[in-house]
Coordinates of C-alpha atoms in Angstrom, one line a residue:
M7 CA 31.2 29.2 -12.8
R8 CA 30.4 30.1 -16.4
N9 CA 30.3 28.5 -19.8
L10 CA 29.2 25.1 -18.5
N11 CA 28.5 22.4 -21.0
E12 CA 27.1 18.8 -21.0
D13 CA 30.4 17.5 -19.8
T14 CA 30.9 19.9 -16.9
I15 CA 27.4 20.7 -15.6
T16 CA 27.1 17.7 -13.2
Q17 CA 30.2 18.5 -11.2
A18 CA 29.3 22.2 -11.1
V19 CA 26.0 21.4 -9.5
L20 CA 27.6 19.0 -7.0
A21 CA 30.1 21.6 -6.0
R22 CA 27.3 23.9 -4.9
H23 CA 26.3 21.2 -2.3
A24 CA 29.8 20.9 -0.8
D25 CA 29.0 23.0 2.2
M26 CA 25.7 21.3 3.1
S27 CA 25.5 20.7 6.9
D28 CA 23.1 17.8 6.7
E29 CA 25.3 14.8 5.6
R30 CA 22.4 12.5 4.8
L31 CA 20.7 15.1 2.7
Q32 CA 24.0 15.7 0.9
E33 CA 24.4 12.0 0.2
I34 CA 20.8 11.8 -1.2
M35 CA 21.0 14.9 -3.3
T36 CA 24.5 14.1 -4.7
S37 CA 23.2 10.7 -5.9
L38 CA 20.0 12.1 -7.2
V39 CA 21.8 14.7 -9.3
R40 CA 24.2 12.2 -10.7
H41 CA 21.5 9.7 -11.6
L42 CA 19.3 12.4 -13.1
H43 CA 22.1 13.8 -15.3
D44 CA 23.2 10.3 -16.3
F45 CA 19.6 9.4 -17.2
A46 CA 19.4 12.5 -19.5
R47 CA 22.6 11.7 -21.1
E48 CA 21.8 8.0 -21.6
V49 CA 18.5 8.6 -23.3
R50 CA 19.7 11.9 -25.0
L51 CA 16.6 13.6 -23.5
T52 CA 15.2 16.2 -25.9
E53 CA 13.8 19.6 -24.8
Q54 CA 10.3 18.6 -25.9
E55 CA 10.5 15.4 -23.8
W56 CA 11.8 17.3 -20.8
E57 CA 8.9 19.7 -21.1
Q58 CA 6.4 16.8 -21.3
G59 CA 8.0 15.3 -18.2
I60 CA 7.6 18.5 -16.3
K61 CA 3.9 18.8 -17.4
F62 CA 3.3 15.2 -16.3
L63 CA 4.7 15.8 -12.8
T64 CA 2.8 19.1 -12.6
E65 CA -0.4 17.4 -13.4
T66 CA 0.4 14.6 -11.0
G67 CA 0.7 17.2 -8.2
H68 CA -2.5 19.0 -9.3
T69 CA -4.4 15.6 -9.1
C70 CA -3.5 15.1 -5.5
S71 CA -6.0 16.1 -2.8
D72 CA -7.0 15.0 0.7
K73 CA -8.9 12.1 -0.9
R74 CA -6.3 11.1 -3.5
Q75 CA -2.5 10.8 -3.6
E76 CA -1.4 10.6 -7.2
F77 CA 2.3 10.6 -6.3
I78 CA 1.9 7.5 -4.2
L79 CA 0.2 5.9 -7.2
L80 CA 3.1 6.9 -9.4
S81 CA 5.6 5.5 -6.9
D82 CA 3.6 2.3 -6.5
T83 CA 3.2 1.7 -10.3
L84 CA 6.9 2.3 -10.9
G85 CA 7.8 -0.3 -8.3
L86 CA 9.6 2.3 -6.1
S87 CA 7.2 1.8 -3.2
T88 CA 7.8 -1.9 -3.2
L89 CA 11.6 -1.4 -3.4
V90 CA 11.7 1.0 -0.5
T91 CA 9.4 -1.2 1.6
A92 CA 11.5 -4.3 0.9
Q93 CA 14.8 -2.8 1.8
N94 CA 13.5 -1.2 5.0
N95 CA 11.5 -4.2 6.2
R96 CA 13.9 -7.2 6.1
K97 CA 12.6 -9.7 8.7
P98 CA 13.6 -13.2 9.9
D99 CA 12.0 -16.2 8.2
G100 CA 8.6 -16.8 9.7
C101 CA 7.6 -13.2 10.2
T102 CA 4.7 -11.8 8.2
E103 CA 6.1 -9.9 5.2
A104 CA 5.4 -6.2 4.7
T105 CA 4.1 -4.7 1.5
V106 CA 3.1 -1.4 0.1
F107 CA 1.1 1.1 2.2
G108 CA -1.2 2.3 -0.6
P109 CA -2.8 5.8 -1.0
F110 CA -6.1 5.1 0.9
H111 CA -5.1 4.9 4.6
V112 CA -6.9 7.3 6.9
E113 CA -5.6 8.4 10.2
N114 CA -7.8 7.9 13.2
S115 CA -10.1 5.4 11.6
P116 CA -13.2 4.5 13.7
E117 CA -12.6 2.4 16.9
H118 CA -14.5 -0.9 16.8
A119 CA -14.9 -3.7 19.3
L120 CA -13.9 -7.2 18.2
G121 CA -16.7 -8.9 16.4
D122 CA -18.2 -5.6 15.0
D123 CA -19.2 -5.2 11.4
I124 CA -16.6 -2.8 10.1
A125 CA -18.1 -2.6 6.6
N126 CA -20.6 -0.1 8.1
G127 CA -22.8 -0.2 5.0
A128 CA -20.1 -0.8 2.4
R129 CA -21.4 -2.9 -0.5
G130 CA -20.3 -6.5 -0.7
E131 CA -20.9 -10.1 0.3
P132 CA -20.5 -10.7 4.1
C133 CA -17.1 -12.1 5.3
F134 CA -16.0 -13.1 8.8
V135 CA -12.3 -12.5 9.5
R136 CA -10.4 -14.1 12.4
G137 CA -6.9 -14.9 13.4
M138 CA -4.1 -14.3 15.9
V139 CA -1.2 -11.9 16.4
R140 CA 1.9 -13.7 17.7
D141 CA 5.6 -13.5 17.8
I142 CA 8.1 -15.6 15.9
L143 CA 8.3 -18.2 18.7
G144 CA 4.5 -18.6 18.6
K145 CA 3.8 -16.6 21.7
P146 CA 0.6 -14.5 21.5
V147 CA 1.0 -10.7 21.3
P148 CA -1.7 -9.4 23.6
H149 CA -3.8 -6.3 22.8
A150 CA -2.1 -5.5 19.5
M151 CA -3.6 -2.5 17.8
M152 CA -4.8 -3.3 14.3
E153 CA -6.0 -0.9 11.6
V154 CA -7.9 -2.5 8.8
W155 CA -9.2 -1.0 5.5
Q156 CA -10.5 -2.3 2.2
A157 CA -12.4 -1.4 -1.0
D158 CA -16.1 -2.3 -1.5
E159 CA -17.4 -4.7 -4.2
D160 CA -17.3 -1.9 -6.8
G161 CA -13.6 -1.4 -6.2
F162 CA -13.8 1.9 -4.4
Y163 CA -12.6 3.0 -1.0
D164 CA -14.9 5.1 1.2
V165 CA -12.8 8.2 0.7
Q166 CA -13.5 8.0 -3.0
Y167 CA -17.1 8.7 -2.4
P168 CA -17.5 12.4 -1.7
E169 CA -21.1 12.1 -0.6
L170 CA -20.4 9.6 2.3
D171 CA -21.0 11.0 5.8
A172 CA -19.2 8.2 7.6
L173 CA -16.2 6.0 6.9
Q174 CA -16.8 2.5 5.7
G175 CA -14.7 -0.7 5.3
R176 CA -12.1 0.4 7.8
A177 CA -11.6 0.3 11.5
T178 CA -9.2 0.3 14.4
L179 CA -9.4 -2.9 16.6
H180 CA -7.4 -4.4 19.4
A181 CA -6.6 -8.0 19.7
D182 CA -7.6 -9.9 22.9
A183 CA -5.2 -10.7 25.8
D184 CA -4.5 -14.0 24.0
G185 CA -3.7 -12.2 20.7
T186 CA -6.8 -13.3 18.9
F187 CA -9.0 -11.0 16.8
H188 CA -12.2 -11.4 14.8
F189 CA -14.5 -9.0 12.9
R190 CA -17.1 -9.0 10.2
S191 CA -16.6 -7.1 6.9
I192 CA -17.2 -7.8 3.2
V193 CA -15.4 -10.0 0.6
A194 CA -12.4 -8.5 -1.0
N195 CA -12.6 -8.1 -4.8
P196 CA -10.0 -7.0 -7.4
Y197 CA -10.2 -3.4 -8.4
P198 CA -8.3 -0.9 -10.7
I199 CA -6.3 1.8 -9.1
P200 CA -7.6 5.3 -10.0
H201 CA -6.6 5.5 -13.7
D202 CA -8.5 8.6 -14.8
G203 CA -5.4 10.8 -14.2
P204 CA -1.8 11.1 -15.3
V205 CA -0.7 7.8 -13.8
G206 CA -3.5 6.0 -15.6
R207 CA -2.5 7.5 -18.9
M208 CA 1.1 6.5 -18.2
L209 CA 0.0 2.9 -17.7
A210 CA -2.0 2.9 -20.9
A211 CA 0.9 4.3 -22.8
L212 CA 3.1 1.5 -21.4
G213 CA 0.5 -1.2 -22.3
R214 CA -0.1 -2.0 -18.7
H215 CA -3.4 -2.6 -16.8
P216 CA -4.3 -0.8 -13.6
W217 CA -5.7 -3.8 -11.7
R218 CA -4.9 -4.9 -8.2
P219 CA -5.7 -8.4 -6.8
A220 CA -8.3 -8.6 -4.1
H221 CA -6.9 -7.8 -0.6
L222 CA -7.3 -6.5 2.9
H223 CA -5.0 -3.9 4.3
F224 CA -3.6 -4.3 7.8
L225 CA -1.4 -2.0 10.0
I226 CA -0.5 -3.7 13.2
K227 CA 1.4 -2.2 16.2
A228 CA 2.4 -3.6 19.5
E229 CA 4.9 -2.5 22.2
G230 CA 8.2 -4.2 21.7
Y231 CA 7.6 -5.2 18.1
E232 CA 8.2 -3.6 14.7
T233 CA 5.1 -2.0 13.1
L234 CA 3.7 -4.2 10.3
I235 CA 2.1 -2.7 7.2
T236 CA 0.8 -5.5 4.9
H237 CA -2.0 -6.9 2.8
V238 CA -3.7 -10.3 2.8
F239 CA -4.5 -11.3 -0.8
R240 CA -7.3 -13.5 -2.0
D241 CA -6.1 -16.8 -3.4
G242 CA -7.2 -17.5 -7.0
D243 CA -7.4 -13.9 -8.0
P244 CA -6.5 -13.4 -11.7
Y245 CA -4.2 -10.4 -10.9
L246 CA -1.9 -12.0 -8.3
D247 CA 0.9 -12.3 -10.8
S248 CA 0.4 -8.9 -12.5
D249 CA -0.5 -6.6 -9.6
A250 CA -0.2 -3.0 -10.9
V251 CA 1.8 -2.0 -7.8
F252 CA 4.0 -5.1 -7.5
G253 CA 2.8 -5.8 -3.9
V254 CA 2.0 -9.5 -3.8
R255 CA 4.0 -12.0 -1.7
S256 CA 3.2 -15.7 -1.7
T257 CA 3.1 -15.8 2.1
L258 CA 0.4 -13.2 2.1
V259 CA -2.1 -15.1 -0.1
A260 CA -5.0 -16.8 1.8
D261 CA -8.2 -18.5 1.0
W262 CA -11.6 -16.8 1.4
V263 CA -13.8 -19.8 2.1
R264 CA -17.4 -19.7 0.8
H265 CA -20.3 -21.1 2.9
E266 CA -23.9 -21.6 2.2
P267 CA -26.5 -19.8 4.3
G268 CA -26.3 -21.0 7.9
I269 CA -24.7 -20.2 11.2
A270 CA -21.7 -17.8 10.9
P271 CA -18.6 -18.1 13.2
D272 CA -20.1 -15.4 15.5
G273 CA -23.3 -17.3 15.8
T274 CA -25.3 -15.1 13.5
Q275 CA -27.9 -16.9 11.4
M276 CA -27.0 -15.9 7.8
K277 CA -29.8 -16.1 5.2
V278 CA -27.3 -15.5 2.3
P279 CA -24.0 -17.2 1.5
F280 CA -21.0 -15.8 3.4
Y281 CA -17.2 -16.2 3.5
T282 CA -14.6 -16.8 6.2
L283 CA -10.9 -15.8 6.2
D284 CA -8.5 -17.1 8.7
Y285 CA -5.0 -15.5 8.9
D286 CA -2.4 -15.2 11.6
F287 CA 0.2 -12.4 11.8
V288 CA 3.7 -12.9 13.1
L289 CA 5.5 -9.8 14.4
N290 CA 9.2 -9.2 14.5
P291 CA 10.6 -8.0 17.9
V292 CA 12.2 -4.6 17.8
S293 CA 15.5 -6.1 18.9
S294 CA 15.8 -8.6 16.1
E295 CA 18.6 -8.0 13.6
R296 CA 17.4 -7.3 10.0

């Protein structure tokens, strides 16, 4: 087809997809093309603006590495990650809500026994975390696998330190037969997402801050239940209502309780102040309707 113009180009592109064998891919690409073309028409996109957009996406790709995923940051800060998470994780009332995955998860994190100090040298005030994994009827979920990860007191994850020889502030744990779990870590603090790259410059141009409220990440799996990816947020944090990645849910906010030096929940004599966090997770059975 020749001599296409701004009124005919969209249908010409879609016609090229007519023989696609993958119906789902055809559905996605048809909608993508229509929305992209409608966007360009709506804002009357200039050639210079189009070139700047291409440069931005190219730089975003160049910023990605095995330690940093700039495209996830872009998706997070535009609210797309939260939208996709929400529409794919509808759960009955009473189940722990899901939230964004984030860019700092690591496959095959170190296995730890319950009660271990998973900080493994990460800087921060000591914190003892405990709780239960159960189902919506209150029944314990035995031996649930839990991955936990968090930033240190300076706001950095272990993978952001190229000089580290061992992972810190993350672990794979398994709940007891009665669904309970406990471990030692460090206090969660607010931190800015990496903002020295294209996503950071985008936020600055939009007049937005890069801060996330203090939180712990959890990924929980158990046979017969939907996998849960979520955070637990620290109550009182100044960024709970302006999270840079739109991930906060009221049901996920909990209190980190400060204690003076003394006996910790695991029996350790603490010479410095410490914190405790108690939080239970409620999993949704696989068979439950969304």
